[in-house]
Amino acid sequence: MHITRIGGPTAFIEWEGWRILTDPTFDPAGRKYSFALGTSSVKQVGPAIALENLAPIDVALVSHHQHDDNLDDAGRAGLVSARTVLTTVAGAKNITHADVRGLAAGDSVTLTAPGKPPLTITATPCRHGAPFTTPLVGPVVGFALTLDGATRPGVWMTGDTVLYGALKRYAKDLRPDVALVHMGAVRFPQTGPLRYTMTAEEAAELIALARPTVAVPVHVEGWSHFSQQEDAASAVLAAAPTEVAASIRWLPLGELRGFAVAH
């Protein structure tokens, strides 16, 4: 398996012939984006690789469609490059694509292609903030990917989520080969102490539960509303329990890295 971290939540995975793009964000840096309740964020870092350099794409995994830091204008326009798009049920109604499929947590689809092993993708639990914020922030899912009927995921993309009961129960002893862990501790001045994604401390707890062989932090740099950016998160994870700290791999932006996988 090869993974290239592109920036923000976006990564590109090459695995047994499958070419997989996560949460496409390809707008240049510098723009201010508006969210709900008067909140906003500035994109501080552009993509490390241009979208056109990643084609062809077999499947794009969109954890949610409603926030520009996970699907921006260029990312949305670029979905045409993907053969299939998987997202939330609400996202499938919003995204225009010839093969877009909406999943709720627990739903699975199996994709096939000539010369490639069957790829099963299961939507996993997410909650993008406190329980009462769900009607405002909307639905989110993560994705667990398995090849050819394997019993454990080769890749788990957590999606934008806080740490909460359903996620902990799902993650316990999941043991994926690689976990893409969305962090950043998203906060806005307008909503005070409320957070909408995990802190590094919470990510360490989740990693300890899931026990991935490798954990790759994403969604931890490049936007002004990430209250805990890469340097701060790195210090926390370096001080985590030994098994957690040993699993962390910080991928340089734009550089392909290879991982040996068992599943």
Short mmCIF file of C-alpha atoms in Angstrom, two decimals:
data_model
loop_
_atom_site.label_atom_id
_atom_site.label_comp_id
_atom_site.label_asym_id
_atom_site.label_seq_id
_atom_site.Cartn_x
_atom_site.Cartn_y
_atom_site.Cartn_z
CA MET A 1 0.00 0.00 0.00
CA HIS A 2 1.20 3.50 -0.85
CA ILE A 3 -0.24 6.66 0.68
CA THR A 4 0.38 10.28 -0.26
CA ARG A 5 -0.78 12.98 2.14
CA ILE A 6 -2.01 15.91 0.05
CA GLY A 7 -3.14 18.36 2.73
CA GLY A 8 -5.91 18.87 5.26
CA PRO A 9 -8.05 15.71 5.20
CA THR A 10 -6.98 14.71 1.70
CA ALA A 11 -4.91 11.60 1.03
CA PHE A 12 -4.35 9.37 -1.98
CA ILE A 13 -4.15 5.61 -1.46
CA GLU A 14 -2.81 3.09 -3.97
CA TRP A 15 -3.55 -0.47 -2.91
CA GLU A 16 -3.45 -3.64 -5.00
CA GLY A 17 -4.35 -1.68 -8.12
CA TRP A 18 -7.08 0.44 -6.47
CA ARG A 19 -6.64 4.23 -6.57
CA ILE A 20 -8.56 5.87 -3.73
CA LEU A 21 -8.93 9.57 -2.90
CA THR A 22 -10.16 10.80 0.48
CA ASP A 23 -12.05 14.05 1.17
CA PRO A 24 -10.93 15.99 -1.93
CA THR A 25 -9.72 19.54 -1.17
CA PHE A 26 -7.82 21.14 -4.03
CA ASP A 27 -8.56 24.88 -3.86
CA PRO A 28 -5.47 27.11 -3.55
CA ALA A 29 -4.58 28.71 -0.24
CA GLY A 30 -5.78 32.15 0.79
CA ARG A 31 -9.55 32.00 0.56
CA LYS A 32 -11.92 32.55 3.50
CA TYR A 33 -14.82 30.09 3.73
CA SER A 34 -18.05 30.66 5.64
CA PHE A 35 -19.70 27.98 7.76
CA ALA A 36 -22.81 28.00 9.98
CA LEU A 37 -23.65 30.58 12.68
CA GLY A 38 -21.25 33.14 11.23
CA THR A 39 -18.21 30.91 11.66
CA SER A 40 -15.47 30.89 9.05
CA SER A 41 -11.99 29.63 8.26
CA VAL A 42 -9.09 30.57 6.00
CA LYS A 43 -7.35 27.91 3.96
CA GLN A 44 -3.68 28.47 4.78
CA VAL A 45 -1.97 25.76 2.71
CA GLY A 46 -2.81 24.60 -0.80
CA PRO A 47 -2.73 21.01 -2.05
CA ALA A 48 0.69 19.39 -2.28
CA ILE A 49 -0.28 17.64 -5.53
CA ALA A 50 -2.67 18.80 -8.26
CA LEU A 51 -5.78 16.71 -8.73
CA GLU A 52 -5.07 16.11 -12.41
CA ASN A 53 -1.85 14.32 -11.44
CA LEU A 54 -3.81 11.66 -9.54
CA ALA A 55 -6.10 10.43 -12.32
CA PRO A 56 -7.49 7.91 -12.86
CA ILE A 57 -9.30 7.55 -9.54
CA ASP A 58 -11.36 4.46 -8.83
CA VAL A 59 -13.24 5.76 -5.81
CA ALA A 60 -13.49 9.04 -3.91
CA LEU A 61 -14.44 8.79 -0.24
CA VAL A 62 -16.25 11.93 0.94
CA SER A 63 -16.88 11.85 4.68
CA HIS A 64 -19.32 14.75 4.31
CA HIS A 65 -20.21 17.24 1.62
CA GLN A 66 -21.31 20.28 3.63
CA HIS A 67 -17.96 21.73 4.77
CA ASP A 68 -15.38 23.20 2.43
CA ASP A 69 -12.44 21.91 4.47
CA ASN A 70 -13.49 18.39 3.42
CA LEU A 71 -14.94 19.05 -0.04
CA ASP A 72 -14.04 22.39 -1.56
CA ASP A 73 -14.97 23.77 -4.96
CA ALA A 74 -12.04 22.26 -6.87
CA GLY A 75 -12.47 18.96 -5.05
CA ARG A 76 -16.15 18.85 -5.91
CA ALA A 77 -15.49 19.67 -9.55
CA GLY A 78 -12.78 17.01 -9.64
CA LEU A 79 -15.10 14.23 -8.54
CA VAL A 80 -15.78 13.68 -12.22
CA SER A 81 -12.33 12.04 -12.28
CA ALA A 82 -13.55 9.27 -9.98
CA ARG A 83 -15.41 6.22 -11.23
CA THR A 84 -17.41 5.99 -7.97
CA VAL A 85 -18.09 8.43 -5.13
CA LEU A 86 -19.07 7.20 -1.66
CA THR A 87 -20.44 9.63 0.92
CA THR A 88 -23.30 10.09 3.37
CA VAL A 89 -26.93 9.59 2.37
CA ALA A 90 -27.40 13.37 2.44
CA GLY A 91 -24.22 13.86 0.46
CA ALA A 92 -25.38 11.52 -2.29
CA LYS A 93 -28.40 13.78 -2.78
CA ASN A 94 -26.19 16.86 -3.02
CA ILE A 95 -23.31 15.65 -5.18
CA THR A 96 -23.82 15.33 -8.92
CA HIS A 97 -22.03 12.27 -10.26
CA ALA A 98 -22.85 9.29 -12.47
CA ASP A 99 -22.14 6.80 -9.67
CA VAL A 100 -22.53 8.42 -6.26
CA ARG A 101 -23.71 6.23 -3.39
CA GLY A 102 -24.90 7.30 0.05
CA LEU A 103 -24.04 5.24 3.10
CA ALA A 104 -25.06 5.38 6.74
CA ALA A 105 -22.82 3.93 9.44
CA GLY A 106 -22.81 0.16 9.09
CA ASP A 107 -23.69 0.13 5.38
CA SER A 108 -21.26 -1.57 3.01
CA VAL A 109 -20.64 -1.71 -0.71
CA THR A 110 -18.28 -3.97 -2.65
CA LEU A 111 -16.57 -2.57 -5.73
CA THR A 112 -15.09 -4.72 -8.46
CA ALA A 113 -12.82 -3.96 -11.38
CA PRO A 114 -10.92 -6.13 -13.86
CA GLY A 115 -7.57 -7.30 -12.52
CA LYS A 116 -8.21 -6.04 -8.96
CA PRO A 117 -9.40 -7.88 -5.84
CA PRO A 118 -12.92 -6.97 -4.65
CA LEU A 119 -12.87 -3.89 -2.43
CA THR A 120 -15.46 -3.69 0.35
CA ILE A 121 -16.05 -0.29 1.93
CA THR A 122 -18.06 0.05 5.14
CA ALA A 123 -19.27 3.36 6.54
CA THR A 124 -18.21 3.86 10.17
CA PRO A 125 -19.61 6.00 13.00
CA CYS A 126 -18.85 9.72 13.27
CA ARG A 127 -20.27 12.63 15.23
CA HIS A 128 -19.00 16.02 14.15
CA GLY A 129 -19.35 17.74 17.53
CA ALA A 130 -21.56 17.64 20.61
CA PRO A 131 -24.86 15.72 20.23
CA PHE A 132 -26.99 18.87 20.04
CA THR A 133 -24.90 20.25 17.16
CA THR A 134 -25.72 17.39 14.77
CA PRO A 135 -28.71 19.14 13.13
CA LEU A 136 -26.43 22.12 12.50
CA VAL A 137 -23.22 20.44 11.32
CA GLY A 138 -24.89 17.55 9.48
CA PRO A 139 -24.07 13.87 9.06
CA VAL A 140 -20.55 12.47 8.67
CA VAL A 141 -19.18 8.96 8.15
CA GLY A 142 -15.78 7.33 8.17
CA PHE A 143 -14.81 4.40 5.95
CA ALA A 144 -13.23 1.00 6.61
CA LEU A 145 -11.76 -0.72 3.55
CA THR A 146 -11.10 -4.45 3.15
CA LEU A 147 -9.82 -6.46 0.22
CA ASP A 148 -11.06 -9.82 -0.97
CA GLY A 149 -13.12 -10.71 2.10
CA ALA A 150 -10.44 -9.99 4.72
CA THR A 151 -11.67 -10.03 8.32
CA ARG A 152 -9.87 -6.82 9.31
CA PRO A 153 -9.58 -3.50 7.44
CA GLY A 154 -6.50 -2.64 5.47
CA VAL A 155 -7.43 1.04 5.85
CA TRP A 156 -9.70 2.91 8.23
CA MET A 157 -10.42 6.59 7.58
CA THR A 158 -12.00 7.97 10.76
CA GLY A 159 -13.67 10.98 9.14
CA ASP A 160 -14.27 14.22 11.04
CA THR A 161 -15.50 13.20 14.47
CA VAL A 162 -15.15 13.75 18.16
CA LEU A 163 -14.45 10.81 20.43
CA TYR A 164 -17.75 9.36 21.69
CA GLY A 165 -19.37 6.08 22.70
CA ALA A 166 -20.38 4.61 19.35
CA LEU A 167 -16.98 5.38 17.86
CA LYS A 168 -15.17 3.80 20.81
CA ARG A 169 -17.28 0.66 20.57
CA TYR A 170 -16.67 0.36 16.85
CA ALA A 171 -12.93 0.97 17.15
CA LYS A 172 -12.17 -1.49 19.94
CA ASP A 173 -9.72 -4.10 18.61
CA LEU A 174 -10.50 -3.11 15.02
CA ARG A 175 -6.77 -3.53 14.25
CA PRO A 176 -6.60 -1.99 10.76
CA ASP A 177 -3.27 -2.02 8.98
CA VAL A 178 -3.45 1.75 8.50
CA ALA A 179 -5.68 4.31 10.21
CA LEU A 180 -6.07 7.80 8.74
CA VAL A 181 -6.95 9.74 11.89
CA HIS A 182 -8.73 13.08 11.47
CA MET A 183 -7.69 15.50 14.20
CA GLY A 184 -7.24 19.29 14.42
CA ALA A 185 -9.47 20.04 17.45
CA VAL A 186 -11.70 22.26 15.32
CA ARG A 187 -13.08 25.26 17.24
CA PHE A 188 -14.64 28.62 16.45
CA PRO A 189 -14.79 31.79 18.59
CA GLN A 190 -18.55 31.97 18.07
CA THR A 191 -19.17 28.58 19.72
CA GLY A 192 -16.73 28.91 22.60
CA PRO A 193 -15.32 25.67 24.03
CA LEU A 194 -17.20 23.37 21.64
CA ARG A 195 -14.97 21.18 19.50
CA TYR A 196 -15.94 19.49 16.25
CA THR A 197 -13.01 17.10 15.71
CA MET A 198 -10.64 15.18 17.96
CA THR A 199 -7.75 16.61 19.89
CA ALA A 200 -4.47 14.70 19.71
CA GLU A 201 -5.17 13.44 23.24
CA GLU A 202 -8.48 11.96 22.07
CA ALA A 203 -6.86 10.60 18.94
CA ALA A 204 -4.30 8.79 21.12
CA GLU A 205 -7.14 7.21 23.08
CA LEU A 206 -8.86 6.11 19.87
CA ILE A 207 -5.62 4.68 18.47
CA ALA A 208 -5.10 2.73 21.69
CA LEU A 209 -8.56 1.20 21.26
CA ALA A 210 -8.28 0.46 17.53
CA ARG A 211 -4.66 -0.80 17.64
CA PRO A 212 -3.70 -0.03 14.03
CA THR A 213 -0.31 -1.13 12.80
CA VAL A 214 0.21 2.43 11.52
CA ALA A 215 -1.71 5.60 12.38
CA VAL A 216 -1.39 8.54 9.97
CA PRO A 217 -2.63 11.92 11.27
CA VAL A 218 -4.58 14.00 8.76
CA HIS A 219 -6.91 17.03 9.00
CA VAL A 220 -4.35 18.62 11.30
CA GLU A 221 -2.85 21.46 9.25
CA GLY A 222 -3.68 24.04 6.63
CA TRP A 223 -6.83 25.69 8.04
CA SER A 224 -7.22 28.50 10.57
CA HIS A 225 -10.04 26.79 12.49
CA PHE A 226 -7.81 23.86 13.47
CA SER A 227 -6.99 24.88 17.04
CA GLN A 228 -4.37 22.16 17.47
CA GLN A 229 -2.07 22.14 14.46
CA GLU A 230 0.60 19.64 13.47
CA ASP A 231 3.45 20.72 15.75
CA ALA A 232 1.26 20.72 18.86
CA ALA A 233 -0.41 17.43 17.92
CA SER A 234 2.96 15.83 17.22
CA ALA A 235 4.22 16.69 20.69
CA VAL A 236 1.16 15.15 22.30
CA LEU A 237 1.34 11.95 20.27
CA ALA A 238 5.08 11.58 20.91
CA ALA A 239 4.28 11.52 24.64
CA ALA A 240 1.43 9.00 24.28
CA PRO A 241 1.73 5.44 25.61
CA THR A 242 4.49 3.49 23.88
CA GLU A 243 2.26 1.35 21.65
CA VAL A 244 0.39 4.43 20.41
CA ALA A 245 3.49 6.58 19.87
CA ALA A 246 5.23 3.77 17.99
CA SER A 247 2.35 3.50 15.51
CA ILE A 248 2.32 7.17 14.47
CA ARG A 249 3.65 8.07 11.04
CA TRP A 250 3.74 11.74 10.04
CA LEU A 251 3.75 11.72 6.25
CA PRO A 252 5.45 14.71 4.59
CA LEU A 253 3.01 16.54 2.36
CA GLY A 254 3.20 15.44 -1.26
CA GLU A 255 5.56 12.52 -0.68
CA LEU A 256 4.49 8.95 -1.39
CA ARG A 257 5.14 6.48 1.43
CA GLY A 258 4.81 2.70 1.31
CA PHE A 259 3.44 0.38 4.01
CA ALA A 260 3.47 -3.39 4.29
CA VAL A 261 -0.07 -4.60 4.92
CA ALA A 262 -1.41 -7.98 5.97
CA HIS A 263 -5.05 -7.60 4.96
#
